[in-house]
Amino acid sequence: MAHIIDGKKIAAAARLDIAERGRAFLEKTGVRPGLAVVIVGEDPASKVYVRNKKKGCEEAGLYSEVHEMPADTTQAELLAKIEELKANENIHGILVQLPLPKHLDEKAVIDAIPPEKDVDAFHPVNTGKIMIGDYNFLPCTPAGVMKMLEYEQIDVTGKECVVVGRSNIVGKPMAMLLLHANGTVTVCHSRTKDLAEVTRRADILVVAIGKANFITADMVKEGAVVIDVGMNRNAEGKLCGDVDFENVKEKASAITPVPGGVGVMTITMLLENTLRAAELAVKG
Ligand code: NDP
């Protein structure tokens, strides 16, 4: 049976470290790292994420603000809000909670956040920097996965790494980080032919699809490390991942659960990025 990678334990250790560094930074500079989260509309899942982000900041001693805007906010109003936060010296990181209501242009909003305050690392400047391996921020979910692998002393060098999913926020940057860590990386998606044949090659399998229990035991190599990014609701409304955890854990050497795996690491890396943004801003 697989070792269960405990995201909560790893996140707690990382958050303690962030809190200590934040405190030292405040003592040295008089500046408390600050995050502003903008949420448009009433999406219940987004509201939970935003609440958790604020709570994470508070627990780590970082400053945070939540700006709630109504669902009928116009593009101009949202861009004006970003301008206001851009100019605010107490705010080092700006995050606009996605997805936005359909009438808003997500790409234009991401582009409006200055790269040095883009703690989600979604701005094209930051994604480009990740591509060349010279970056200030990493997108929170893939960064959280790398932190877990590092904590568990799972060396990526030379390993067959398979990433299922190619979104801009998870799959693509995940593949890039595994490549930077010297993995041999394959990226799969909905058009991949014989997905199981590819996933069975993986020493490290990272799954970010958004389909409950999609990856079954027959798709996993004996002894593989399985990282489940998915966050879905099953038929009973229970939170579950993209991996059939109960069966895959009998075959993998290590596996992340959902909940209690990658999700908690994502917010942790947001705190890390906020601290980093403040360090960069104050250094000038
Ligand atoms: P997207 O919907 O943007 O991307 C899904 C990807 O999965 C696409 O690349 C798609 O391929 C691929 N895919 C879909 N169906 C299949 C299939 N049958 N076989 C192979 N590939 C397939 O999702 P995200 O990347 O934003 O999120 C993925 C999951 O991770 C979701 O459950 C989400 O909730 C979760 N998530 C969790 C986070 C966390 O903190 N734990 C953070 C962010 C996301 P194609 O490109 O061809 O359409």
PDB file of C-alpha atoms in Angstrom, residues 26-276:
ATOM      1  CA  LEU A  26       8.277  43.204   9.066  1.00  0.00           C
ATOM      2  CA  GLU A  27      10.861  43.790  11.796  1.00  0.00           C
ATOM      3  CA  LYS A  28      13.554  44.685   9.279  1.00  0.00           C
ATOM      4  CA  THR A  29      11.529  46.868   6.910  1.00  0.00           C
ATOM      5  CA  GLY A  30       8.385  47.912   8.796  1.00  0.00           C
ATOM      6  CA  VAL A  31       6.364  46.449   5.929  1.00  0.00           C
ATOM      7  CA  ARG A  32       3.746  43.714   6.344  1.00  0.00           C
ATOM      8  CA  PRO A  33       3.302  41.766   3.099  1.00  0.00           C
ATOM      9  CA  GLY A  34      -0.208  42.393   1.779  1.00  0.00           C
ATOM     10  CA  LEU A  35      -2.545  40.539  -0.565  1.00  0.00           C
ATOM     11  CA  ALA A  36      -5.707  41.865  -2.213  1.00  0.00           C
ATOM     12  CA  VAL A  37      -8.225  39.351  -3.510  1.00  0.00           C
ATOM     13  CA  VAL A  38     -10.930  40.558  -5.884  1.00  0.00           C
ATOM     14  CA  ILE A  39     -14.042  38.457  -6.310  1.00  0.00           C
ATOM     15  CA  VAL A  40     -16.807  39.261  -8.789  1.00  0.00           C
ATOM     16  CA  GLY A  41     -20.228  37.696  -8.306  1.00  0.00           C
ATOM     17  CA  GLU A  42     -21.633  35.055  -6.010  1.00  0.00           C
ATOM     18  CA  ASP A  43     -20.100  31.737  -7.112  1.00  0.00           C
ATOM     19  CA  PRO A  44     -20.192  29.640  -3.904  1.00  0.00           C
ATOM     20  CA  ALA A  45     -16.992  27.664  -4.658  1.00  0.00           C
ATOM     21  CA  SER A  46     -15.090  30.892  -5.395  1.00  0.00           C
ATOM     22  CA  LYS A  47     -16.360  32.376  -2.136  1.00  0.00           C
ATOM     23  CA  VAL A  48     -14.976  29.414  -0.196  1.00  0.00           C
ATOM     24  CA  TYR A  49     -11.591  29.711  -1.949  1.00  0.00           C
ATOM     25  CA  VAL A  50     -11.443  33.438  -1.208  1.00  0.00           C
ATOM     26  CA  ARG A  51     -12.352  32.908   2.442  1.00  0.00           C
ATOM     27  CA  ASN A  52      -9.595  30.299   2.759  1.00  0.00           C
ATOM     28  CA  LYS A  53      -7.075  32.628   1.160  1.00  0.00           C
ATOM     29  CA  LYS A  54      -7.924  35.388   3.628  1.00  0.00           C
ATOM     30  CA  LYS A  55      -7.747  32.962   6.556  1.00  0.00           C
ATOM     31  CA  GLY A  56      -4.380  31.663   5.303  1.00  0.00           C
ATOM     32  CA  CYS A  57      -3.019  35.225   5.240  1.00  0.00           C
ATOM     33  CA  GLU A  58      -4.275  35.976   8.727  1.00  0.00           C
ATOM     34  CA  GLU A  59      -2.767  32.798  10.178  1.00  0.00           C
ATOM     35  CA  ALA A  60       0.602  33.560   8.563  1.00  0.00           C
ATOM     36  CA  GLY A  61       0.542  37.167   9.832  1.00  0.00           C
ATOM     37  CA  LEU A  62       0.171  38.660   6.350  1.00  0.00           C
ATOM     38  CA  TYR A  63      -2.153  41.579   5.604  1.00  0.00           C
ATOM     39  CA  SER A  64      -5.098  40.883   3.324  1.00  0.00           C
ATOM     40  CA  GLU A  65      -8.097  42.631   1.814  1.00  0.00           C
ATOM     41  CA  VAL A  66     -11.054  41.090   0.025  1.00  0.00           C
ATOM     42  CA  HIS A  67     -12.850  43.242  -2.549  1.00  0.00           C
ATOM     43  CA  GLU A  68     -16.275  41.845  -3.315  1.00  0.00           C
ATOM     44  CA  MET A  69     -17.837  43.187  -6.498  1.00  0.00           C
ATOM     45  CA  PRO A  70     -21.354  42.479  -7.781  1.00  0.00           C
ATOM     46  CA  ALA A  71     -21.980  39.990 -10.624  1.00  0.00           C
ATOM     47  CA  ASP A  72     -22.928  42.839 -13.002  1.00  0.00           C
ATOM     48  CA  THR A  73     -19.608  44.662 -12.541  1.00  0.00           C
ATOM     49  CA  THR A  74     -18.426  46.068 -15.873  1.00  0.00           C
ATOM     50  CA  GLN A  75     -15.017  45.457 -17.393  1.00  0.00           C
ATOM     51  CA  ALA A  76     -14.172  49.151 -16.837  1.00  0.00           C
ATOM     52  CA  GLU A  77     -15.108  48.939 -13.151  1.00  0.00           C
ATOM     53  CA  LEU A  78     -12.996  45.840 -12.639  1.00  0.00           C
ATOM     54  CA  LEU A  79     -10.007  47.377 -14.431  1.00  0.00           C
ATOM     55  CA  ALA A  80     -10.409  50.524 -12.305  1.00  0.00           C
ATOM     56  CA  LYS A  81     -10.291  48.349  -9.176  1.00  0.00           C
ATOM     57  CA  ILE A  82      -7.040  46.784 -10.386  1.00  0.00           C
ATOM     58  CA  GLU A  83      -5.614  50.276 -11.066  1.00  0.00           C
ATOM     59  CA  GLU A  84      -6.506  51.292  -7.512  1.00  0.00           C
ATOM     60  CA  LEU A  85      -4.790  48.212  -6.048  1.00  0.00           C
ATOM     61  CA  LYS A  86      -1.798  48.673  -8.339  1.00  0.00           C
ATOM     62  CA  ALA A  87      -1.193  52.078  -6.758  1.00  0.00           C
ATOM     63  CA  ASN A  88      -1.702  50.857  -3.176  1.00  0.00           C
ATOM     64  CA  GLU A  89       1.664  50.536  -1.406  1.00  0.00           C
ATOM     65  CA  ASN A  90       0.257  48.201   1.239  1.00  0.00           C
ATOM     66  CA  ILE A  91      -0.727  45.691  -1.415  1.00  0.00           C
ATOM     67  CA  HIS A  92       2.102  43.579  -2.822  1.00  0.00           C
ATOM     68  CA  GLY A  93      -0.011  40.885  -4.423  1.00  0.00           C
ATOM     69  CA  ILE A  94      -3.242  41.170  -6.434  1.00  0.00           C
ATOM     70  CA  LEU A  95      -5.359  38.135  -7.201  1.00  0.00           C
ATOM     71  CA  VAL A  96      -8.576  38.193  -9.185  1.00  0.00           C
ATOM     72  CA  GLN A  97     -10.543  35.042  -8.384  1.00  0.00           C
ATOM     73  CA  LEU A  98     -11.355  33.042 -11.519  1.00  0.00           C
ATOM     74  CA  PRO A  99     -13.586  32.161 -13.238  1.00  0.00           C
ATOM     75  CA  LEU A 100     -15.104  35.598 -13.862  1.00  0.00           C
ATOM     76  CA  PRO A 101     -18.715  36.066 -14.983  1.00  0.00           C
ATOM     77  CA  LYS A 102     -19.025  35.396 -18.737  1.00  0.00           C
ATOM     78  CA  HIS A 103     -19.392  39.058 -19.799  1.00  0.00           C
ATOM     79  CA  LEU A 104     -15.907  39.922 -18.469  1.00  0.00           C
ATOM     80  CA  ASP A 105     -12.705  39.451 -20.473  1.00  0.00           C
ATOM     81  CA  GLU A 106     -10.508  37.264 -18.279  1.00  0.00           C
ATOM     82  CA  LYS A 107      -7.423  37.670 -20.436  1.00  0.00           C
ATOM     83  CA  ALA A 108      -7.598  41.486 -20.353  1.00  0.00           C
ATOM     84  CA  VAL A 109      -7.987  41.355 -16.569  1.00  0.00           C
ATOM     85  CA  ILE A 110      -4.927  39.105 -16.138  1.00  0.00           C
ATOM     86  CA  ASP A 111      -2.942  41.400 -18.441  1.00  0.00           C
ATOM     87  CA  ALA A 112      -3.907  44.420 -16.313  1.00  0.00           C
ATOM     88  CA  ILE A 113      -2.293  43.047 -13.149  1.00  0.00           C
ATOM     89  CA  PRO A 114       1.315  44.255 -13.035  1.00  0.00           C
ATOM     90  CA  PRO A 115       3.675  41.247 -13.278  1.00  0.00           C
ATOM     91  CA  GLU A 116       5.387  42.229 -10.008  1.00  0.00           C
ATOM     92  CA  LYS A 117       2.052  41.969  -8.145  1.00  0.00           C
ATOM     93  CA  ASP A 118       0.805  38.935 -10.077  1.00  0.00           C
ATOM     94  CA  VAL A 119       0.958  36.381  -7.253  1.00  0.00           C
ATOM     95  CA  ASP A 120      -1.037  33.827  -9.276  1.00  0.00           C
ATOM     96  CA  ALA A 121       1.720  33.998 -11.949  1.00  0.00           C
ATOM     97  CA  PHE A 122      -0.832  34.034 -14.773  1.00  0.00           C
ATOM     98  CA  HIS A 123       0.413  37.207 -16.516  1.00  0.00           C
ATOM     99  CA  PRO A 124       2.136  36.455 -19.862  1.00  0.00           C
ATOM    100  CA  VAL A 125       5.374  37.996 -18.548  1.00  0.00           C
ATOM    101  CA  ASN A 126       5.403  35.573 -15.635  1.00  0.00           C
ATOM    102  CA  THR A 127       4.401  32.561 -17.731  1.00  0.00           C
ATOM    103  CA  GLY A 128       7.204  33.473 -20.162  1.00  0.00           C
ATOM    104  CA  LYS A 129       9.668  33.696 -17.289  1.00  0.00           C
ATOM    105  CA  ILE A 130       8.643  30.240 -16.118  1.00  0.00           C
ATOM    106  CA  MET A 131       9.276  28.908 -19.621  1.00  0.00           C
ATOM    107  CA  ILE A 132      12.900  30.107 -19.532  1.00  0.00           C
ATOM    108  CA  GLY A 133      13.395  29.099 -15.903  1.00  0.00           C
ATOM    109  CA  ASP A 134      14.076  32.643 -14.634  1.00  0.00           C
ATOM    110  CA  TYR A 135      11.100  33.554 -12.510  1.00  0.00           C
ATOM    111  CA  ASN A 136       9.951  35.461  -9.426  1.00  0.00           C
ATOM    112  CA  PHE A 137       6.655  33.630  -8.954  1.00  0.00           C
ATOM    113  CA  LEU A 138       5.425  30.178  -9.788  1.00  0.00           C
ATOM    114  CA  PRO A 139       1.746  29.379 -10.291  1.00  0.00           C
ATOM    115  CA  CYS A 140       0.495  28.159  -6.939  1.00  0.00           C
ATOM    116  CA  THR A 141      -0.780  24.667  -7.747  1.00  0.00           C
ATOM    117  CA  PRO A 142       2.225  23.346  -9.712  1.00  0.00           C
ATOM    118  CA  ALA A 143       4.545  25.044  -7.193  1.00  0.00           C
ATOM    119  CA  GLY A 144       2.659  23.272  -4.397  1.00  0.00           C
ATOM    120  CA  VAL A 145       3.141  19.929  -6.137  1.00  0.00           C
ATOM    121  CA  MET A 146       6.885  20.542  -6.489  1.00  0.00           C
ATOM    122  CA  LYS A 147       7.076  21.490  -2.812  1.00  0.00           C
ATOM    123  CA  MET A 148       5.389  18.191  -1.908  1.00  0.00           C
ATOM    124  CA  LEU A 149       7.806  16.170  -4.029  1.00  0.00           C
ATOM    125  CA  GLU A 150      10.732  18.014  -2.473  1.00  0.00           C
ATOM    126  CA  TYR A 151       9.417  17.464   1.075  1.00  0.00           C
ATOM    127  CA  GLU A 152       8.929  13.755   0.357  1.00  0.00           C
ATOM    128  CA  GLN A 153      12.456  13.620  -1.131  1.00  0.00           C
ATOM    129  CA  ILE A 154      11.116  12.279  -4.408  1.00  0.00           C
ATOM    130  CA  ASP A 155      13.842  13.032  -6.916  1.00  0.00           C
ATOM    131  CA  VAL A 156      12.450  13.949 -10.335  1.00  0.00           C
ATOM    132  CA  THR A 157      15.764  13.649 -12.189  1.00  0.00           C
ATOM    133  CA  GLY A 158      15.565  11.181 -15.040  1.00  0.00           C
ATOM    134  CA  LYS A 159      12.083  10.019 -14.069  1.00  0.00           C
ATOM    135  CA  GLU A 160       9.271   9.424 -16.560  1.00  0.00           C
ATOM    136  CA  CYS A 161       6.795  12.158 -15.618  1.00  0.00           C
ATOM    137  CA  VAL A 162       3.324  12.150 -17.154  1.00  0.00           C
ATOM    138  CA  VAL A 163       1.022  15.143 -16.702  1.00  0.00           C
ATOM    139  CA  VAL A 164      -2.624  14.595 -17.636  1.00  0.00           C
ATOM    140  CA  GLY A 165      -4.236  17.965 -18.456  1.00  0.00           C
ATOM    141  CA  ARG A 166      -2.775  20.944 -20.334  1.00  0.00           C
ATOM    142  CA  SER A 167      -4.492  23.975 -18.828  1.00  0.00           C
ATOM    143  CA  ASN A 168      -2.544  27.209 -18.511  1.00  0.00           C
ATOM    144  CA  ILE A 169      -2.945  27.235 -14.744  1.00  0.00           C
ATOM    145  CA  VAL A 170      -2.049  23.622 -13.929  1.00  0.00           C
ATOM    146  CA  GLY A 171      -1.017  21.200 -16.684  1.00  0.00           C
ATOM    147  CA  LYS A 172       1.333  23.329 -18.795  1.00  0.00           C
ATOM    148  CA  PRO A 173       3.284  24.997 -15.949  1.00  0.00           C
ATOM    149  CA  MET A 174       3.365  21.654 -14.108  1.00  0.00           C
ATOM    150  CA  ALA A 175       5.056  20.047 -17.104  1.00  0.00           C
ATOM    151  CA  MET A 176       7.535  22.912 -17.279  1.00  0.00           C
ATOM    152  CA  LEU A 177       8.494  22.641 -13.597  1.00  0.00           C
ATOM    153  CA  LEU A 178       9.019  18.881 -13.883  1.00  0.00           C
ATOM    154  CA  LEU A 179      11.174  19.534 -16.938  1.00  0.00           C
ATOM    155  CA  HIS A 180      13.227  22.130 -15.015  1.00  0.00           C
ATOM    156  CA  ALA A 181      13.668  19.459 -12.336  1.00  0.00           C
ATOM    157  CA  ASN A 182      15.166  17.168 -15.020  1.00  0.00           C
ATOM    158  CA  GLY A 183      12.200  14.867 -15.498  1.00  0.00           C
ATOM    159  CA  THR A 184      11.380  13.319 -18.880  1.00  0.00           C
ATOM    160  CA  VAL A 185       7.967  14.830 -19.374  1.00  0.00           C
ATOM    161  CA  THR A 186       4.928  13.801 -21.410  1.00  0.00           C
ATOM    162  CA  VAL A 187       1.763  15.918 -21.434  1.00  0.00           C
ATOM    163  CA  CYS A 188      -1.588  14.244 -22.142  1.00  0.00           C
ATOM    164  CA  HIS A 189      -4.975  15.769 -22.925  1.00  0.00           C
ATOM    165  CA  SER A 190      -8.396  14.871 -24.276  1.00  0.00           C
ATOM    166  CA  ARG A 191      -7.002  14.043 -27.735  1.00  0.00           C
ATOM    167  CA  THR A 192      -4.261  11.717 -26.470  1.00  0.00           C
ATOM    168  CA  LYS A 193      -4.492   8.300 -28.113  1.00  0.00           C
ATOM    169  CA  ASP A 194      -4.426   5.382 -25.695  1.00  0.00           C
ATOM    170  CA  LEU A 195      -4.082   7.451 -22.548  1.00  0.00           C
ATOM    171  CA  ALA A 196      -3.671   4.379 -20.323  1.00  0.00           C
ATOM    172  CA  GLU A 197      -0.650   3.236 -22.316  1.00  0.00           C
ATOM    173  CA  VAL A 198       1.022   6.611 -21.641  1.00  0.00           C
ATOM    174  CA  THR A 199       0.027   6.918 -17.971  1.00  0.00           C
ATOM    175  CA  ARG A 200       1.320   3.381 -17.304  1.00  0.00           C
ATOM    176  CA  ARG A 201       4.810   4.584 -18.261  1.00  0.00           C
ATOM    177  CA  ALA A 202       4.847   7.184 -15.504  1.00  0.00           C
ATOM    178  CA  ASP A 203       7.161   7.021 -12.507  1.00  0.00           C
ATOM    179  CA  ILE A 204       5.512  10.285 -11.455  1.00  0.00           C
ATOM    180  CA  LEU A 205       1.917  10.790 -12.597  1.00  0.00           C
ATOM    181  CA  VAL A 206       0.277  14.189 -12.097  1.00  0.00           C
ATOM    182  CA  VAL A 207      -3.421  14.336 -12.913  1.00  0.00           C
ATOM    183  CA  ALA A 208      -5.343  17.597 -13.465  1.00  0.00           C
ATOM    184  CA  ILE A 209      -8.416  16.857 -15.551  1.00  0.00           C
ATOM    185  CA  GLY A 210     -11.502  17.638 -13.487  1.00  0.00           C
ATOM    186  CA  LYS A 211     -13.228  14.226 -13.768  1.00  0.00           C
ATOM    187  CA  ALA A 212     -14.011  12.283 -10.619  1.00  0.00           C
ATOM    188  CA  ASN A 213     -12.114   8.975 -10.218  1.00  0.00           C
ATOM    189  CA  PHE A 214     -11.044   9.013 -13.880  1.00  0.00           C
ATOM    190  CA  ILE A 215      -7.608   7.451 -13.362  1.00  0.00           C
ATOM    191  CA  THR A 216      -8.093   3.818 -12.416  1.00  0.00           C
ATOM    192  CA  ALA A 217      -5.569   1.312 -11.074  1.00  0.00           C
ATOM    193  CA  ASP A 218      -5.023  -0.326 -14.481  1.00  0.00           C
ATOM    194  CA  MET A 219      -3.727   3.051 -15.763  1.00  0.00           C
ATOM    195  CA  VAL A 220      -0.979   3.235 -13.135  1.00  0.00           C
ATOM    196  CA  LYS A 221       2.399   1.509 -13.001  1.00  0.00           C
ATOM    197  CA  GLU A 222       3.254  -0.513  -9.899  1.00  0.00           C
ATOM    198  CA  GLY A 223       5.252   1.756  -7.557  1.00  0.00           C
ATOM    199  CA  ALA A 224       4.399   5.047  -9.277  1.00  0.00           C
ATOM    200  CA  VAL A 225       4.074   8.334  -7.396  1.00  0.00           C
ATOM    201  CA  VAL A 226       0.562   9.667  -8.054  1.00  0.00           C
ATOM    202  CA  ILE A 227      -0.324  13.325  -7.533  1.00  0.00           C
ATOM    203  CA  ASP A 228      -4.019  14.118  -7.793  1.00  0.00           C
ATOM    204  CA  VAL A 229      -4.778  17.783  -8.500  1.00  0.00           C
ATOM    205  CA  GLY A 230      -8.454  17.240  -9.326  1.00  0.00           C
ATOM    206  CA  MET A 231     -11.202  18.697  -7.167  1.00  0.00           C
ATOM    207  CA  ASN A 232     -14.577  17.272  -8.012  1.00  0.00           C
ATOM    208  CA  ARG A 233     -17.831  16.368  -6.328  1.00  0.00           C
ATOM    209  CA  ASN A 234     -18.856  12.716  -6.608  1.00  0.00           C
ATOM    210  CA  ALA A 235     -22.458  11.478  -6.924  1.00  0.00           C
ATOM    211  CA  GLU A 236     -22.919  11.895  -3.158  1.00  0.00           C
ATOM    212  CA  GLY A 237     -21.633  15.462  -3.315  1.00  0.00           C
ATOM    213  CA  LYS A 238     -18.375  14.531  -1.554  1.00  0.00           C
ATOM    214  CA  LEU A 239     -15.111  16.200  -2.562  1.00  0.00           C
ATOM    215  CA  CYS A 240     -12.923  13.805  -4.566  1.00  0.00           C
ATOM    216  CA  GLY A 241     -10.005  13.867  -6.959  1.00  0.00           C
ATOM    217  CA  ASP A 242      -9.406  12.681 -10.520  1.00  0.00           C
ATOM    218  CA  VAL A 243      -7.839   9.449  -9.267  1.00  0.00           C
ATOM    219  CA  ASP A 244      -9.652   6.358  -8.004  1.00  0.00           C
ATOM    220  CA  PHE A 245      -7.815   6.694  -4.691  1.00  0.00           C
ATOM    221  CA  GLU A 246      -9.008   3.493  -2.984  1.00  0.00           C
ATOM    222  CA  ASN A 247      -7.749   1.206  -5.752  1.00  0.00           C
ATOM    223  CA  VAL A 248      -4.751   3.212  -6.977  1.00  0.00           C
ATOM    224  CA  LYS A 249      -3.284   3.451  -3.462  1.00  0.00           C
ATOM    225  CA  GLU A 250      -2.821  -0.342  -3.509  1.00  0.00           C
ATOM    226  CA  LYS A 251      -0.524  -0.031  -6.508  1.00  0.00           C
ATOM    227  CA  ALA A 252       1.287   3.315  -6.121  1.00  0.00           C
ATOM    228  CA  SER A 253       4.345   3.857  -3.888  1.00  0.00           C
ATOM    229  CA  ALA A 254       3.040   7.286  -2.824  1.00  0.00           C
ATOM    230  CA  ILE A 255      -0.213   9.130  -3.466  1.00  0.00           C
ATOM    231  CA  THR A 256      -1.913  12.394  -2.520  1.00  0.00           C
ATOM    232  CA  PRO A 257      -5.449  12.235  -1.115  1.00  0.00           C
ATOM    233  CA  VAL A 258      -8.331  14.602  -1.935  1.00  0.00           C
ATOM    234  CA  PRO A 259      -9.047  16.460   0.267  1.00  0.00           C
ATOM    235  CA  GLY A 260      -5.843  16.859   2.276  1.00  0.00           C
ATOM    236  CA  GLY A 261      -3.434  16.779  -0.655  1.00  0.00           C
ATOM    237  CA  VAL A 262      -2.622  19.368  -3.306  1.00  0.00           C
ATOM    238  CA  GLY A 263      -5.461  21.803  -2.460  1.00  0.00           C
ATOM    239  CA  VAL A 264      -4.006  22.990   0.814  1.00  0.00           C
ATOM    240  CA  MET A 265      -0.598  23.446  -0.835  1.00  0.00           C
ATOM    241  CA  THR A 266      -2.054  25.810  -3.433  1.00  0.00           C
ATOM    242  CA  ILE A 267      -2.996  28.451  -0.863  1.00  0.00           C
ATOM    243  CA  THR A 268       0.326  27.949   0.899  1.00  0.00           C
ATOM    244  CA  MET A 269       2.178  28.861  -2.286  1.00  0.00           C
ATOM    245  CA  LEU A 270      -0.006  31.946  -2.656  1.00  0.00           C
ATOM    246  CA  LEU A 271       1.243  33.080   0.756  1.00  0.00           C
ATOM    247  CA  GLU A 272       4.804  32.340  -0.375  1.00  0.00           C
ATOM    248  CA  ASN A 273       4.278  34.450  -3.512  1.00  0.00           C
ATOM    249  CA  THR A 274       2.812  37.332  -1.493  1.00  0.00           C
ATOM    250  CA  LEU A 275       5.854  37.374   0.773  1.00  0.00           C
ATOM    251  CA  ARG A 276       8.140  37.179  -2.263  1.00  0.00           C
TER     252      ARG A 276
END
